[in-house]
PDB file of N, CA, C and O in Angstrom:
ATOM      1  N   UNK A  50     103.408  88.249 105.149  1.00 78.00           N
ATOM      2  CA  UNK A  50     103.832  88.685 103.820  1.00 78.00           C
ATOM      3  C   UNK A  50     103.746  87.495 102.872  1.00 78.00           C
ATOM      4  O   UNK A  50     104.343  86.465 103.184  1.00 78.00           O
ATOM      5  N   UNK A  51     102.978  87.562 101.625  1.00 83.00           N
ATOM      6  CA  UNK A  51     102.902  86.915 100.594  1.00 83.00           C
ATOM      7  C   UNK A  51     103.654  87.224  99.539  1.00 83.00           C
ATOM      8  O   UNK A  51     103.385  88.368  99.171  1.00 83.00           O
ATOM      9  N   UNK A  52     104.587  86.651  98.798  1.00 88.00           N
ATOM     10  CA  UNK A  52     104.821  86.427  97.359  1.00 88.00           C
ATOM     11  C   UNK A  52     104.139  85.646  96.497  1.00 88.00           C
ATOM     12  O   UNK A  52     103.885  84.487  96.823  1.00 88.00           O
ATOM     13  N   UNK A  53     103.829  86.036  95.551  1.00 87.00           N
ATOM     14  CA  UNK A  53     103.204  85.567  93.955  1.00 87.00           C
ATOM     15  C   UNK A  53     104.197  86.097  92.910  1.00 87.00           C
ATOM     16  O   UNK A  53     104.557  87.195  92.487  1.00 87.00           O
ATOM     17  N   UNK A  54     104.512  84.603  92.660  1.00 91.00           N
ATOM     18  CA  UNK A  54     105.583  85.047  91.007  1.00 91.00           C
ATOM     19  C   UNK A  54     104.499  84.695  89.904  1.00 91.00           C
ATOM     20  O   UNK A  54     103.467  84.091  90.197  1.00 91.00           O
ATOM     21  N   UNK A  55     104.733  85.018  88.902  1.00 90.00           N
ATOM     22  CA  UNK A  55     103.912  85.167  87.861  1.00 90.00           C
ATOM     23  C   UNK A  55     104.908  85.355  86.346  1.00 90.00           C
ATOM     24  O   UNK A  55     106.053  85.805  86.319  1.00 90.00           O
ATOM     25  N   UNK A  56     104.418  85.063  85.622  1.00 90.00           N
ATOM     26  CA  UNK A  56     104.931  84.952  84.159  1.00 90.00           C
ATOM     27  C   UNK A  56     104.322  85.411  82.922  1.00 90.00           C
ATOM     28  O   UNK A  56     103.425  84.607  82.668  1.00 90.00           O
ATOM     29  N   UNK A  57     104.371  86.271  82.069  1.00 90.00           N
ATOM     30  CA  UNK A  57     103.512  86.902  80.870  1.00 90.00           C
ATOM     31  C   UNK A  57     104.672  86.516  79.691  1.00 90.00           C
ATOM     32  O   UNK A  57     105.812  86.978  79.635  1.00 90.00           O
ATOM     33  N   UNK A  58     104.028  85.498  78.730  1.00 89.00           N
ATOM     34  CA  UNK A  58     105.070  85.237  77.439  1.00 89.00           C
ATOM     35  C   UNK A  58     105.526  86.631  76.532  1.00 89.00           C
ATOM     36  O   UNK A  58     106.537  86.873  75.873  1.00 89.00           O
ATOM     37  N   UNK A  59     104.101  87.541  76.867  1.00 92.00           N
ATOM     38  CA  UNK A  59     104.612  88.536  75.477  1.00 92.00           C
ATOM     39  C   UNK A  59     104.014  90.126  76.633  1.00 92.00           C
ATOM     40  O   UNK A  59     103.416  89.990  77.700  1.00 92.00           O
ATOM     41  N   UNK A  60     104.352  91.295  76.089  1.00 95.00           N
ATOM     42  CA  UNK A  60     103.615  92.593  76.827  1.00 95.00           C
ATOM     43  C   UNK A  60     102.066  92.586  76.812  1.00 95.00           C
ATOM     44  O   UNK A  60     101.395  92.526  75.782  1.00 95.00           O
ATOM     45  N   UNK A  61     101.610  92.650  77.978  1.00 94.00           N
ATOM     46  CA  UNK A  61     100.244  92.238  78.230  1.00 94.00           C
ATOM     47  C   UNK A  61     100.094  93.153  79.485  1.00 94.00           C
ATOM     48  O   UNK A  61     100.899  93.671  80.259  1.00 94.00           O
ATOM     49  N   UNK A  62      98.776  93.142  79.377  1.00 95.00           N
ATOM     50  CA  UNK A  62      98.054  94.009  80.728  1.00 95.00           C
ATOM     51  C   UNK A  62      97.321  93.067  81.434  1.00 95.00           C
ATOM     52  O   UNK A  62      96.380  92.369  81.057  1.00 95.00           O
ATOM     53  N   UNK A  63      97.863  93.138  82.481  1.00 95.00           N
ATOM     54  CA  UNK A  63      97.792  92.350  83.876  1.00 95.00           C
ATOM     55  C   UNK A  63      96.421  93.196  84.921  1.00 95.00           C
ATOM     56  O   UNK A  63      96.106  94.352  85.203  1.00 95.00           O
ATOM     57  N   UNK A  64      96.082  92.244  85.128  1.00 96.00           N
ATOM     58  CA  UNK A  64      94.805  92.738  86.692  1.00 96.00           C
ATOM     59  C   UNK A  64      95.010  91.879  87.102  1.00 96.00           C
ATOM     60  O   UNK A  64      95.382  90.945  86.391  1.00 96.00           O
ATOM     61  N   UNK A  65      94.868  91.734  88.536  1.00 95.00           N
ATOM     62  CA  UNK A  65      95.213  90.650  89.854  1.00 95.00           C
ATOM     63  C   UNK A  65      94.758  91.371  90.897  1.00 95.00           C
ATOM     64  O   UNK A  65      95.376  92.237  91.517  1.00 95.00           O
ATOM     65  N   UNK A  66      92.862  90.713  91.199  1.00 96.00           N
ATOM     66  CA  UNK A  66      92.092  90.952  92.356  1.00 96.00           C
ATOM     67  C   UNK A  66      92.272  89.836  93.659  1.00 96.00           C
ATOM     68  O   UNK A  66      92.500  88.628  93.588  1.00 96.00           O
ATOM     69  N   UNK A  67      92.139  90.439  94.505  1.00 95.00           N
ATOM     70  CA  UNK A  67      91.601  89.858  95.692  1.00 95.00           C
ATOM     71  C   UNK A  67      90.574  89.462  95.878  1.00 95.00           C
ATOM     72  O   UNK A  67      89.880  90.158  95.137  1.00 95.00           O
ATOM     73  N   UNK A  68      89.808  88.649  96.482  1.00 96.00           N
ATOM     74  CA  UNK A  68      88.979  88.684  97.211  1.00 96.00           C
ATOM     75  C   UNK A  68      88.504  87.504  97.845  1.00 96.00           C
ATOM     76  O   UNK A  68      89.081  86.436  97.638  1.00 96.00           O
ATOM     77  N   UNK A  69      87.226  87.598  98.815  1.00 95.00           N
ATOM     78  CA  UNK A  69      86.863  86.626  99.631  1.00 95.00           C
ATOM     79  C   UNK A  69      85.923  85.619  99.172  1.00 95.00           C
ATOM     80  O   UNK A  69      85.034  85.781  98.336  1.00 95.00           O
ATOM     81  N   UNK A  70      86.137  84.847  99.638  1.00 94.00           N
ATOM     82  CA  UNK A  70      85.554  83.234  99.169  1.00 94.00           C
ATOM     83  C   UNK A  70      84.022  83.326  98.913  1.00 94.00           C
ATOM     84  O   UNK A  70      83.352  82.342  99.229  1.00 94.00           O
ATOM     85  N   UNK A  71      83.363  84.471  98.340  1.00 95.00           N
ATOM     86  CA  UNK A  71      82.276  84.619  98.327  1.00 95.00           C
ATOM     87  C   UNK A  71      82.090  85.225  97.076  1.00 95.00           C
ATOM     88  O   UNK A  71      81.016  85.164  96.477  1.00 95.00           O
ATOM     89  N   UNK A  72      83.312  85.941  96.554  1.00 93.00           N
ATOM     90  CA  UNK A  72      83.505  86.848  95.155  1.00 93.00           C
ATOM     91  C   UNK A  72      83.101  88.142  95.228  1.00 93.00           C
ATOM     92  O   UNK A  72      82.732  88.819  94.269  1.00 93.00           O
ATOM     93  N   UNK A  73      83.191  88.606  96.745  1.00 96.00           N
ATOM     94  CA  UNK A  73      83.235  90.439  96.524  1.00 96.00           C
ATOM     95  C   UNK A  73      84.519  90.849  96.598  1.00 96.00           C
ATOM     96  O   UNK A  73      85.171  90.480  97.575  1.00 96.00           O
ATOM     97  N   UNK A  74      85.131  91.672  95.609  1.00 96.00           N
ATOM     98  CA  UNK A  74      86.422  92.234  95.262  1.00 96.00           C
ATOM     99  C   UNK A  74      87.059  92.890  96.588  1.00 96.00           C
ATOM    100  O   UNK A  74      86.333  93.636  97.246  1.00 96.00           O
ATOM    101  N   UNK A  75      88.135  92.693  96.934  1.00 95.00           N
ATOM    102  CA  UNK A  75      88.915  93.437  98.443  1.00 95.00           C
ATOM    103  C   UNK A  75      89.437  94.825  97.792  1.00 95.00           C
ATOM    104  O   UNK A  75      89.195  96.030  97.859  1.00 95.00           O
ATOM    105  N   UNK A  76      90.401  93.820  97.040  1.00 93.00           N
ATOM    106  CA  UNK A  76      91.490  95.274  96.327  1.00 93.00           C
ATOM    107  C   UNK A  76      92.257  94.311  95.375  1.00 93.00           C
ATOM    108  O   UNK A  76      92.580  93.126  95.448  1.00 93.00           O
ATOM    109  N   UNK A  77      92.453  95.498  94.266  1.00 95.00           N
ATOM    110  CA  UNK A  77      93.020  95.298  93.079  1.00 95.00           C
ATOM    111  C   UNK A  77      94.361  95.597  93.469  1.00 95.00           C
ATOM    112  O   UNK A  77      94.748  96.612  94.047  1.00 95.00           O
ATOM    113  N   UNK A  78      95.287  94.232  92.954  1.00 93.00           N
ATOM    114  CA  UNK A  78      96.398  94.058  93.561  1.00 93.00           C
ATOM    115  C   UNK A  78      97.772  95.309  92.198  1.00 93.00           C
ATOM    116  O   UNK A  78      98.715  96.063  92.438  1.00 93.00           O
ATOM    117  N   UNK A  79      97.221  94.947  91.176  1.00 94.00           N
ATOM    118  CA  UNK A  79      98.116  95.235  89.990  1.00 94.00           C
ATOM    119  C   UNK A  79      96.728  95.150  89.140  1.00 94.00           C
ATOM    120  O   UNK A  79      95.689  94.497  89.230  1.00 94.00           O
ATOM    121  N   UNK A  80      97.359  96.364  88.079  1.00 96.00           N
ATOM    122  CA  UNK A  80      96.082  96.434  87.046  1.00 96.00           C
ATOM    123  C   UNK A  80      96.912  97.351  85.903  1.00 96.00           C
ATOM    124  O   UNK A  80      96.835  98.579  85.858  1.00 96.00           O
ATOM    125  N   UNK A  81      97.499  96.752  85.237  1.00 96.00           N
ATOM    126  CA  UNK A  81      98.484  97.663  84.404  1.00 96.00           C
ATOM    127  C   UNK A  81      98.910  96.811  83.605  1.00 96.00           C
ATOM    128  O   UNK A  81      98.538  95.653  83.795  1.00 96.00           O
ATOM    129  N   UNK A  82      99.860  97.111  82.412  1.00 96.00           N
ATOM    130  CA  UNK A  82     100.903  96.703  81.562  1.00 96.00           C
ATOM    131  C   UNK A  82     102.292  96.476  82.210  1.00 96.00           C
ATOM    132  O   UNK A  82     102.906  97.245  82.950  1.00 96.00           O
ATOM    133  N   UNK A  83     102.780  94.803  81.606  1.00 95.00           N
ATOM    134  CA  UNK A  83     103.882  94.398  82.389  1.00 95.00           C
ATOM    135  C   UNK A  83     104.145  93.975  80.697  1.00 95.00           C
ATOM    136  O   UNK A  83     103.418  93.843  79.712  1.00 95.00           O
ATOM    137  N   UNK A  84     105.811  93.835  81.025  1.00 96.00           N
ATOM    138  CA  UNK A  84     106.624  93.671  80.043  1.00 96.00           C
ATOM    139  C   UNK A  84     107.103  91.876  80.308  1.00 96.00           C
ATOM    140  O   UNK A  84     107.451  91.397  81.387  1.00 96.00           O
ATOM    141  N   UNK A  85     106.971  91.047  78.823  1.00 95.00           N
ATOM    142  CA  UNK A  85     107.413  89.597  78.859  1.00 95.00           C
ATOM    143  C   UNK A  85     108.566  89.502  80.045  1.00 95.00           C
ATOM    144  O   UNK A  85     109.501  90.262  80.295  1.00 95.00           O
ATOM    145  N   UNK A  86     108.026  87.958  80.838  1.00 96.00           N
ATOM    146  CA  UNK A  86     108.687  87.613  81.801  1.00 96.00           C
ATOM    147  C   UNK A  86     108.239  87.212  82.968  1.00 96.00           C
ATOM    148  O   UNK A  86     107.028  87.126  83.175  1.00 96.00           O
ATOM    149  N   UNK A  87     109.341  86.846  84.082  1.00 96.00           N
ATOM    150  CA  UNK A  87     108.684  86.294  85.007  1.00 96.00           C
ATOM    151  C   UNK A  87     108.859  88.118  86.295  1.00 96.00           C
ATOM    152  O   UNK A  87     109.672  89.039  86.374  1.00 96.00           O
ATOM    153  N   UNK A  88     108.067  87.883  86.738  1.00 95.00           N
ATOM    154  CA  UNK A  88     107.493  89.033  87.904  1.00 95.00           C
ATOM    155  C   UNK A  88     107.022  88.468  89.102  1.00 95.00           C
ATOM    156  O   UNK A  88     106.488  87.384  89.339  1.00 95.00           O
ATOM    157  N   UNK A  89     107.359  89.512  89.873  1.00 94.00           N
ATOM    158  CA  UNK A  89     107.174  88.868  91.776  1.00 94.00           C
ATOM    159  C   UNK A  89     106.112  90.239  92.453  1.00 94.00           C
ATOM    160  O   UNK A  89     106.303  91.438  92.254  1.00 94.00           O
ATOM    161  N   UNK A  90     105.185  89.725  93.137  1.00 91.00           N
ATOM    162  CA  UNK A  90     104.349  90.608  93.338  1.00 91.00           C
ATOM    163  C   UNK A  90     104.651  90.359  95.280  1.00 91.00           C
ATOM    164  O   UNK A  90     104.846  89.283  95.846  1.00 91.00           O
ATOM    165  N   UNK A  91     104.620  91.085  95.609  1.00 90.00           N
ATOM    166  CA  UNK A  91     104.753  90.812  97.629  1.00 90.00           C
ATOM    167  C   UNK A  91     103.375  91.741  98.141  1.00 90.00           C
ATOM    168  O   UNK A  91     102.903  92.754  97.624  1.00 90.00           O
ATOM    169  N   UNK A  92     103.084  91.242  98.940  1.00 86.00           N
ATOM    170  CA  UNK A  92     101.709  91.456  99.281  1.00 86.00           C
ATOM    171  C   UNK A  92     101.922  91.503 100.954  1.00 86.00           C
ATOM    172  O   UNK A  92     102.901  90.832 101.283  1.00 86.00           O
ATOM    173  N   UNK A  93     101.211  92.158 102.112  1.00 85.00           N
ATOM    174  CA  UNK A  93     101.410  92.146 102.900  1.00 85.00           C
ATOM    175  C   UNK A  93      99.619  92.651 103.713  1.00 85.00           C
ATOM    176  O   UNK A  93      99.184  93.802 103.677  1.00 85.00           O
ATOM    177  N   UNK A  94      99.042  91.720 104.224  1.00 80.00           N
ATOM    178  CA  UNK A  94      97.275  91.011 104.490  1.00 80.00           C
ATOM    179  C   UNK A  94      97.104  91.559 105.838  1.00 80.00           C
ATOM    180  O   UNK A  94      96.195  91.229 106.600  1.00 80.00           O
ATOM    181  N   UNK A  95      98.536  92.889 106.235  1.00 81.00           N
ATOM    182  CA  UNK A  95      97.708  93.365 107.580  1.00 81.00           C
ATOM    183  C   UNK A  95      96.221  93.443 108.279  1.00 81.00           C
ATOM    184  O   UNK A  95      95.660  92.961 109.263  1.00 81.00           O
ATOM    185  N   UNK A  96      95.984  94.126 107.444  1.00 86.00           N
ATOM    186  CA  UNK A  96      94.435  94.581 107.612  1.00 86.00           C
ATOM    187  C   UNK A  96      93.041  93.078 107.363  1.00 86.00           C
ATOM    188  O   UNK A  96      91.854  93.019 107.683  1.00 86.00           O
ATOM    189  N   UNK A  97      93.808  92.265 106.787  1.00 88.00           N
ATOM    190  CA  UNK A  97      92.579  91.015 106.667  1.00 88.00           C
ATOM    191  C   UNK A  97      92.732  90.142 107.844  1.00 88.00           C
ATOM    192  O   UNK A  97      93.811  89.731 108.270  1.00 88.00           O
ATOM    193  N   UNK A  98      91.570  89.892 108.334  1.00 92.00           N
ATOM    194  CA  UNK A  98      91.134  88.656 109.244  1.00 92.00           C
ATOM    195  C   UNK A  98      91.734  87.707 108.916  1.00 92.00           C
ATOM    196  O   UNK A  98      92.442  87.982 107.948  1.00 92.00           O
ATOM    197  N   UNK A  99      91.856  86.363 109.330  1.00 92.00           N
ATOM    198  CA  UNK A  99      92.700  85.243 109.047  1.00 92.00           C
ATOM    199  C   UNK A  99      91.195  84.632 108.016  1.00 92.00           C
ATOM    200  O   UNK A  99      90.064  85.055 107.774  1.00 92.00           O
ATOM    201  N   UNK A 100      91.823  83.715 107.739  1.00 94.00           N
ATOM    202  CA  UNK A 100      90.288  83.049 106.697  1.00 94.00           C
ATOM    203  C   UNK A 100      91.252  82.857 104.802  1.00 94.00           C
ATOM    204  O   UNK A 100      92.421  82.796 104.420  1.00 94.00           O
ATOM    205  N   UNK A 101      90.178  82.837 104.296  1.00 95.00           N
ATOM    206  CA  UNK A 101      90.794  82.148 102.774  1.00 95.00           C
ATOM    207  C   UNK A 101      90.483  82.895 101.934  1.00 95.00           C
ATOM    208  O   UNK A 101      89.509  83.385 102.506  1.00 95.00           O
ATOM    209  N   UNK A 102      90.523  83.309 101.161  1.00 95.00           N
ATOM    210  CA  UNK A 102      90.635  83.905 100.089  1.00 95.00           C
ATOM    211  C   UNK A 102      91.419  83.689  98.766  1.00 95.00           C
ATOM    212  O   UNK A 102      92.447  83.026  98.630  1.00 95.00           O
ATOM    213  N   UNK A 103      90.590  84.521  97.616  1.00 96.00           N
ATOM    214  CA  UNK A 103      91.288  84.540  95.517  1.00 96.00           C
ATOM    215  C   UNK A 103      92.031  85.314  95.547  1.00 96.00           C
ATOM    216  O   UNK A 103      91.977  86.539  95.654  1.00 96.00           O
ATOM    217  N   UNK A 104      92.943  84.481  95.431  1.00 94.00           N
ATOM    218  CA  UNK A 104      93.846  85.816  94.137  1.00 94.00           C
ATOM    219  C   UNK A 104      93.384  85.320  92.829  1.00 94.00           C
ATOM    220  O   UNK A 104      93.224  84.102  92.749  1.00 94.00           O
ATOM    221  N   UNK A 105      93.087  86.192  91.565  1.00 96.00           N
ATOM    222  CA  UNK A 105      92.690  86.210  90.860  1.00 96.00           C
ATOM    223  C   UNK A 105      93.541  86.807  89.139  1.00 96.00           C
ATOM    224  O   UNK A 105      93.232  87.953  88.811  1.00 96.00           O
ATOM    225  N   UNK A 106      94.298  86.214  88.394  1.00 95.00           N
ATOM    226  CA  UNK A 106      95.497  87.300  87.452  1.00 95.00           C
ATOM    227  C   UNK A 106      94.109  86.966  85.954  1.00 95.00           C
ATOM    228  O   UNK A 106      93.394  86.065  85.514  1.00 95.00           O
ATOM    229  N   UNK A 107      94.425  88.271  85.737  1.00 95.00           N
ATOM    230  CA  UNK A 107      93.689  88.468  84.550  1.00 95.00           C
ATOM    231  C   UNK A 107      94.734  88.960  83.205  1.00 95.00           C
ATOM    232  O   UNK A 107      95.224  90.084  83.313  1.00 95.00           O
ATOM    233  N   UNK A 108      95.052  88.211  82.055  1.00 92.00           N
ATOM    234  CA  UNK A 108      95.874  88.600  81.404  1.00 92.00           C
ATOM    235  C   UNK A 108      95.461  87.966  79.731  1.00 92.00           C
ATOM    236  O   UNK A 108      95.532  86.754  79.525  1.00 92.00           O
ATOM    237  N   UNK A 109      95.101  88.786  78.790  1.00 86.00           N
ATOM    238  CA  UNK A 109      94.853  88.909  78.194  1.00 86.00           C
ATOM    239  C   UNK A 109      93.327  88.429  77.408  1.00 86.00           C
ATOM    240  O   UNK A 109      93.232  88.024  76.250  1.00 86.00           O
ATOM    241  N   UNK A 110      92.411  88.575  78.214  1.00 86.00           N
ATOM    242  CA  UNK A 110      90.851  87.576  78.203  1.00 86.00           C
ATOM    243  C   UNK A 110      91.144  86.235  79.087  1.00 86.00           C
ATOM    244  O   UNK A 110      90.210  85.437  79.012  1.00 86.00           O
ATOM    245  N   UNK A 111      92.154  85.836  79.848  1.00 91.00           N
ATOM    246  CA  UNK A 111      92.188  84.923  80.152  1.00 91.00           C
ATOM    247  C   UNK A 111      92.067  84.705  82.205  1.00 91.00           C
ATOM    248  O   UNK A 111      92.224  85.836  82.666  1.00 91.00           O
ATOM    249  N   UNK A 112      91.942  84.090  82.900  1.00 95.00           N
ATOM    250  CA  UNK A 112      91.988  84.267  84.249  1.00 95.00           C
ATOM    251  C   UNK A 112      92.235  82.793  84.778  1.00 95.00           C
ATOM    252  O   UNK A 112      91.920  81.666  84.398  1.00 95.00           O
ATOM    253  N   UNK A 113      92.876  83.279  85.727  1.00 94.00           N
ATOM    254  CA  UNK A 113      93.492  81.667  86.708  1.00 94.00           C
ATOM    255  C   UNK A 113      93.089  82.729  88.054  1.00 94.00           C
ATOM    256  O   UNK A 113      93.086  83.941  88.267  1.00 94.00           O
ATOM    257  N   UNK A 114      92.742  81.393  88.839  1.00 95.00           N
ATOM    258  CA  UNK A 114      92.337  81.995  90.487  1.00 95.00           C
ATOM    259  C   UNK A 114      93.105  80.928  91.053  1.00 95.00           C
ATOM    260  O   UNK A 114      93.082  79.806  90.547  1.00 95.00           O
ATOM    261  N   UNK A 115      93.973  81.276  92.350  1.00 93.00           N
ATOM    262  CA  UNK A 115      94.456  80.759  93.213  1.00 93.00           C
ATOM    263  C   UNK A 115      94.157  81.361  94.920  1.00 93.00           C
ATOM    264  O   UNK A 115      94.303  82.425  95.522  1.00 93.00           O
ATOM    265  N   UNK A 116      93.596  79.785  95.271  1.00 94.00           N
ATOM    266  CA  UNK A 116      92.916  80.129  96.761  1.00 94.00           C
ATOM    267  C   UNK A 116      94.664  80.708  97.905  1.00 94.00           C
ATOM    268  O   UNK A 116      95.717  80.091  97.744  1.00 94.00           O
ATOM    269  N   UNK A 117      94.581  81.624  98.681  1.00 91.00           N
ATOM    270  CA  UNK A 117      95.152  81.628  99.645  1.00 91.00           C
ATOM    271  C   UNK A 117      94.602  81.838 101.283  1.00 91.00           C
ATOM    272  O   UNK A 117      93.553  82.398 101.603  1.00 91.00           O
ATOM    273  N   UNK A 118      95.553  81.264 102.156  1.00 91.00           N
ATOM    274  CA  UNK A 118      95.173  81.513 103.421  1.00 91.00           C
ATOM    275  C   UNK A 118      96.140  82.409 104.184  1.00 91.00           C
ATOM    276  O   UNK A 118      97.370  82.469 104.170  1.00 91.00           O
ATOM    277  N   UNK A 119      95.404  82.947 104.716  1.00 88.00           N
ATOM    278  CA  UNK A 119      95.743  84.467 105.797  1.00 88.00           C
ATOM    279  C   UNK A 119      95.774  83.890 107.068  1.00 88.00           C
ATOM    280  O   UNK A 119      94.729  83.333 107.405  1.00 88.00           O
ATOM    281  N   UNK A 120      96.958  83.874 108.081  1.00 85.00           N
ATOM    282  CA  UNK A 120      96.901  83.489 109.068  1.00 85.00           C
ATOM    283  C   UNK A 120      97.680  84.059 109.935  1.00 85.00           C
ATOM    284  O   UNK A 120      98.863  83.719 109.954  1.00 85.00           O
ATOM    285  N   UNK A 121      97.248  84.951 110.753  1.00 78.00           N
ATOM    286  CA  UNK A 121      98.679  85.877 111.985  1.00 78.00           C
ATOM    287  C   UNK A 121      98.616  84.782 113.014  1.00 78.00           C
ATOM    288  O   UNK A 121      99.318  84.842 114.023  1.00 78.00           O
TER     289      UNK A 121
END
């Protein structure tokens, strides 16, 4: 199980992809309108192989990628 906290200054529409270190999309984690503030997203990578992978937050034309690792 993963947590990602995250922060939006004003109401904005949020997307936050997955994917593998190669840039084909897994799954779209959140893809909606969030209200100013800080937010906690929990994630749970049953189904993925161990290995590395993007998270990816898209919020308002803008994008930050952060690498994570999957490991059972």
């Amino acid at each position: 199980q993963t947590t990602i906290m995250y922060t939006t200054p004003i109401h904005a529409h949020v997307r936050i992809k997955l994917s593998n270190m190669i840039g084909e999309e897994l799954q779209t984690l959140i893809d909606g309108d969030v209200d100013a503030g800080v937010h906690e997203l929990t994630m749970k990578f049953n189904n993925l192989p161990n290995g590395m992978y993007a998270v990816t937050m898209f919020v308002n034309g803008e994008s930050r990628t952060q690498n994570i690792r999957v490991q059972k």
